[in-house]
Tab-separated table of C-alpha atoms and ligand atoms in Angstrom:
chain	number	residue	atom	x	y	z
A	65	UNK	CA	-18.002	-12.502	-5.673
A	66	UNK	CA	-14.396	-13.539	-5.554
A	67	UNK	CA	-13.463	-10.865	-3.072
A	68	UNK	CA	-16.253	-12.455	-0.622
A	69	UNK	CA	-14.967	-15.253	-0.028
A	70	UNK	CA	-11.340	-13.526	0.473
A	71	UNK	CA	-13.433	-11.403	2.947
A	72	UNK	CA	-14.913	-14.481	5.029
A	73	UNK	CA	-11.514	-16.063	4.988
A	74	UNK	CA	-10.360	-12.902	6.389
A	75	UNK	CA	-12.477	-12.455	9.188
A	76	UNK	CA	-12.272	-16.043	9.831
A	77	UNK	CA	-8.366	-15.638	10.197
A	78	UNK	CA	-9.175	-13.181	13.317
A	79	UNK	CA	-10.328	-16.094	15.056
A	80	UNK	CA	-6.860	-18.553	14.031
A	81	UNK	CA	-5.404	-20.363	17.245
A	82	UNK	CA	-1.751	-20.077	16.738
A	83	UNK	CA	0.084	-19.488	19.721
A	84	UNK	CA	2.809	-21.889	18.922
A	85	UNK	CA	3.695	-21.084	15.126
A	86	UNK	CA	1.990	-17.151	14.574
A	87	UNK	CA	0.751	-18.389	11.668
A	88	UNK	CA	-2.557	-17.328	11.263
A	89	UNK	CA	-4.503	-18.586	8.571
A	90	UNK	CA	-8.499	-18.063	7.655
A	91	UNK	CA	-10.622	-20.322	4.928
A	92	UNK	CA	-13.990	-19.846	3.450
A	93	UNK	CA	-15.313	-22.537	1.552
A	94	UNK	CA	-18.210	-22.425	-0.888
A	95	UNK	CA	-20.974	-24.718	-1.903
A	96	UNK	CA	-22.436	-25.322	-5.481
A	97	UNK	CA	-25.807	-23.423	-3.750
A	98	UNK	CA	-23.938	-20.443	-2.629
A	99	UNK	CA	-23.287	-21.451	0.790
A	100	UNK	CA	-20.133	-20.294	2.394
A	101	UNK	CA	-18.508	-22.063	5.353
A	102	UNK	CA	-15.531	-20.773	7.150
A	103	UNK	CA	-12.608	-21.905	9.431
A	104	UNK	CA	-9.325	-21.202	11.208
A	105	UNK	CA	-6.324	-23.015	12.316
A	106	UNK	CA	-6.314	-24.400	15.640
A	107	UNK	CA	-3.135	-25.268	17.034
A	108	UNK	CA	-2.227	-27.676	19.895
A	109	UNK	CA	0.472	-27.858	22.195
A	110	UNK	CA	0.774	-31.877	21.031
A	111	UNK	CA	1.232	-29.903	17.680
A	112	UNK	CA	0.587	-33.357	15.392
A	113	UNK	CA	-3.059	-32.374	16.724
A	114	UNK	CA	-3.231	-28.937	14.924
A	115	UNK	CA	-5.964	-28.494	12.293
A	116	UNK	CA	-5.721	-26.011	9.300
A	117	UNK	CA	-7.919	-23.458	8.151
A	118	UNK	CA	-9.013	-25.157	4.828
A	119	UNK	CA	-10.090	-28.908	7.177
A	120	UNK	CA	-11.627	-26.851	9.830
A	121	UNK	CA	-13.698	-24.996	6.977
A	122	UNK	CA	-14.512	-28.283	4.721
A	123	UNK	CA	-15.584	-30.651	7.989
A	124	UNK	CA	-18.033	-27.920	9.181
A	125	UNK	CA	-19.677	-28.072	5.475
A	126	UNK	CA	-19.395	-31.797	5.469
A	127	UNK	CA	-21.197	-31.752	8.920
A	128	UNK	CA	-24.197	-29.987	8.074
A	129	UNK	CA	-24.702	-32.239	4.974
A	130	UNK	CA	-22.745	-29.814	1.946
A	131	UNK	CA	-21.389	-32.246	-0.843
A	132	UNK	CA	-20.435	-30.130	-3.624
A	133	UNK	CA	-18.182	-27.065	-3.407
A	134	UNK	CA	-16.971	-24.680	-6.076
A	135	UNK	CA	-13.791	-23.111	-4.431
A	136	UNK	CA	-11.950	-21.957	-1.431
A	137	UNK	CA	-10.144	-19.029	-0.326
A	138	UNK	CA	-7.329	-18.962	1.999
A	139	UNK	CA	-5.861	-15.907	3.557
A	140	UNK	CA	-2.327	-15.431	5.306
A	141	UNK	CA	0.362	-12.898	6.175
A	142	UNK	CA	2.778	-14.428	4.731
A	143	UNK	CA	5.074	-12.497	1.527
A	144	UNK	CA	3.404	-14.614	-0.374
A	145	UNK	CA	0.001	-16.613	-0.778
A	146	UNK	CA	0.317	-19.367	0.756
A	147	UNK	CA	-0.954	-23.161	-0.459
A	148	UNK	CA	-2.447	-25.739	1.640
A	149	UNK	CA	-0.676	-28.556	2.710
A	150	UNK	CA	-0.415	-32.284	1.673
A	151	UNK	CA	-3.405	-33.208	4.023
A	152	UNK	CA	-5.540	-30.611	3.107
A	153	UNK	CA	-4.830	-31.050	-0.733
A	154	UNK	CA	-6.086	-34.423	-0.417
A	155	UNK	CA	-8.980	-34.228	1.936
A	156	UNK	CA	-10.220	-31.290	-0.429
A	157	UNK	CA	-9.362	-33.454	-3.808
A	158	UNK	CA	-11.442	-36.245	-2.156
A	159	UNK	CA	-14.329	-34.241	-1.368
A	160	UNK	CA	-14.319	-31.284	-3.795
A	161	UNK	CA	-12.788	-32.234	-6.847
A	162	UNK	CA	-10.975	-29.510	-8.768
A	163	UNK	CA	-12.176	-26.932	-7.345
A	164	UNK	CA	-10.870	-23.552	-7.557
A	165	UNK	CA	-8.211	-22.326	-4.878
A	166	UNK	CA	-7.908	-18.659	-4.026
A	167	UNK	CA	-4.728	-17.839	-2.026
A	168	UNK	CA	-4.112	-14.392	-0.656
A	169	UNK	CA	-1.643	-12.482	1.725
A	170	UNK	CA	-2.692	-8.992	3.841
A	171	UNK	CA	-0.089	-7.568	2.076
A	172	UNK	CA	-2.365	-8.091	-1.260
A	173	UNK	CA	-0.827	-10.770	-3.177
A	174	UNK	CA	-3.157	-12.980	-4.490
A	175	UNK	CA	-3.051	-16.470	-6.621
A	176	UNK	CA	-6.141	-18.609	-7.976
A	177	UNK	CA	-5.473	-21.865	-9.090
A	178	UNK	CA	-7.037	-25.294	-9.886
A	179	UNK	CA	-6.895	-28.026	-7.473
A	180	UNK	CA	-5.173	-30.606	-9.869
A	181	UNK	CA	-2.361	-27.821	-10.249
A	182	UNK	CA	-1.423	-28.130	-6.534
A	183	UNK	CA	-2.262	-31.511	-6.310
A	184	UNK	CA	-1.231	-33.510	-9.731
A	185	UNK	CA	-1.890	-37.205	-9.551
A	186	UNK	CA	-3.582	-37.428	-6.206
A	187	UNK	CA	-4.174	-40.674	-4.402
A	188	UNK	CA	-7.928	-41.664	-4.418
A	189	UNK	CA	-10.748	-44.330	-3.912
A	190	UNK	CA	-9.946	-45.653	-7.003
A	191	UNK	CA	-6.970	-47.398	-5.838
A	192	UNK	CA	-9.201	-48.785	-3.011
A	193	UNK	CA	-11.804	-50.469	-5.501
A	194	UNK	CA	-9.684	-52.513	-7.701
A	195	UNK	CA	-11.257	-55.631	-6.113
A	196	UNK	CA	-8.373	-57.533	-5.502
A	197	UNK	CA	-7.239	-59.102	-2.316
A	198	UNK	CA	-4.133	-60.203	-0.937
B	1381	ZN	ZN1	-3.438	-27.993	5.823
């Protein structure tokens, strides 16, 4: 089961728009039903635009209604498996929780972690609720 999603994140990765950095990266997502959603980088030449793998994979879910996911995979080349950035660790706190996260290179190294390990005391819509105003 694990090794599917590594697979989808995989093939995703064949489809990564990096001409800028090389660094290709594939997610797969999966919902609490089973469902598995995928994505790719997408780099831009204004490269503040570029989206990663793990936001292109969790918007398309989000966009076709998903609200509860299990874990994600992402796959690299890099030595070793790489974590999502800061944006990505909060837009997938926010909408998945702690969740697990799969990381794995080609080369075959692999890491599976919790969310709230990559991502200790994230910001949240707590701090928006606190109904005080200025
Ligand atoms: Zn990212």
């Amino acid at each position: 089961m694990q090794n599917d999603l590594i697979a989808s994140a995989t093939d995703a990765r064949l489809h990564a728009i990096a001409p800028f950095s090389g660094f290709k990266v594939g997610a797969a997502i999966e919902t609490a039903a089973g469902r598995v959603f995928t994505g790719c980088n997408v780099e831009n030449a204004s490269l503040g635009l570029t989206v990663c793998a793990e936001r292109v994979a969790l918007l398309k879910a989000l966009s076709e209604g998903e609200r509860t996911f299990t874990r994600i995979a992402v796959v690299t080349n890099a030595d070793e498996p790489a974590t999502p950035c800061g944006a990505c660790r909060q837009l997938l706190w926010e909408y998945c929780g702690n969740i697990s996260v799969q990381m794995q290179s080609l080369n075959g190294s692999a890491l599976i972690i919790r969310l709230e390990e990559l991502f200790p005391r994230p910001f949240g819509s707590g701090y928006l609720s606190t109904g005080k105003s200025d």
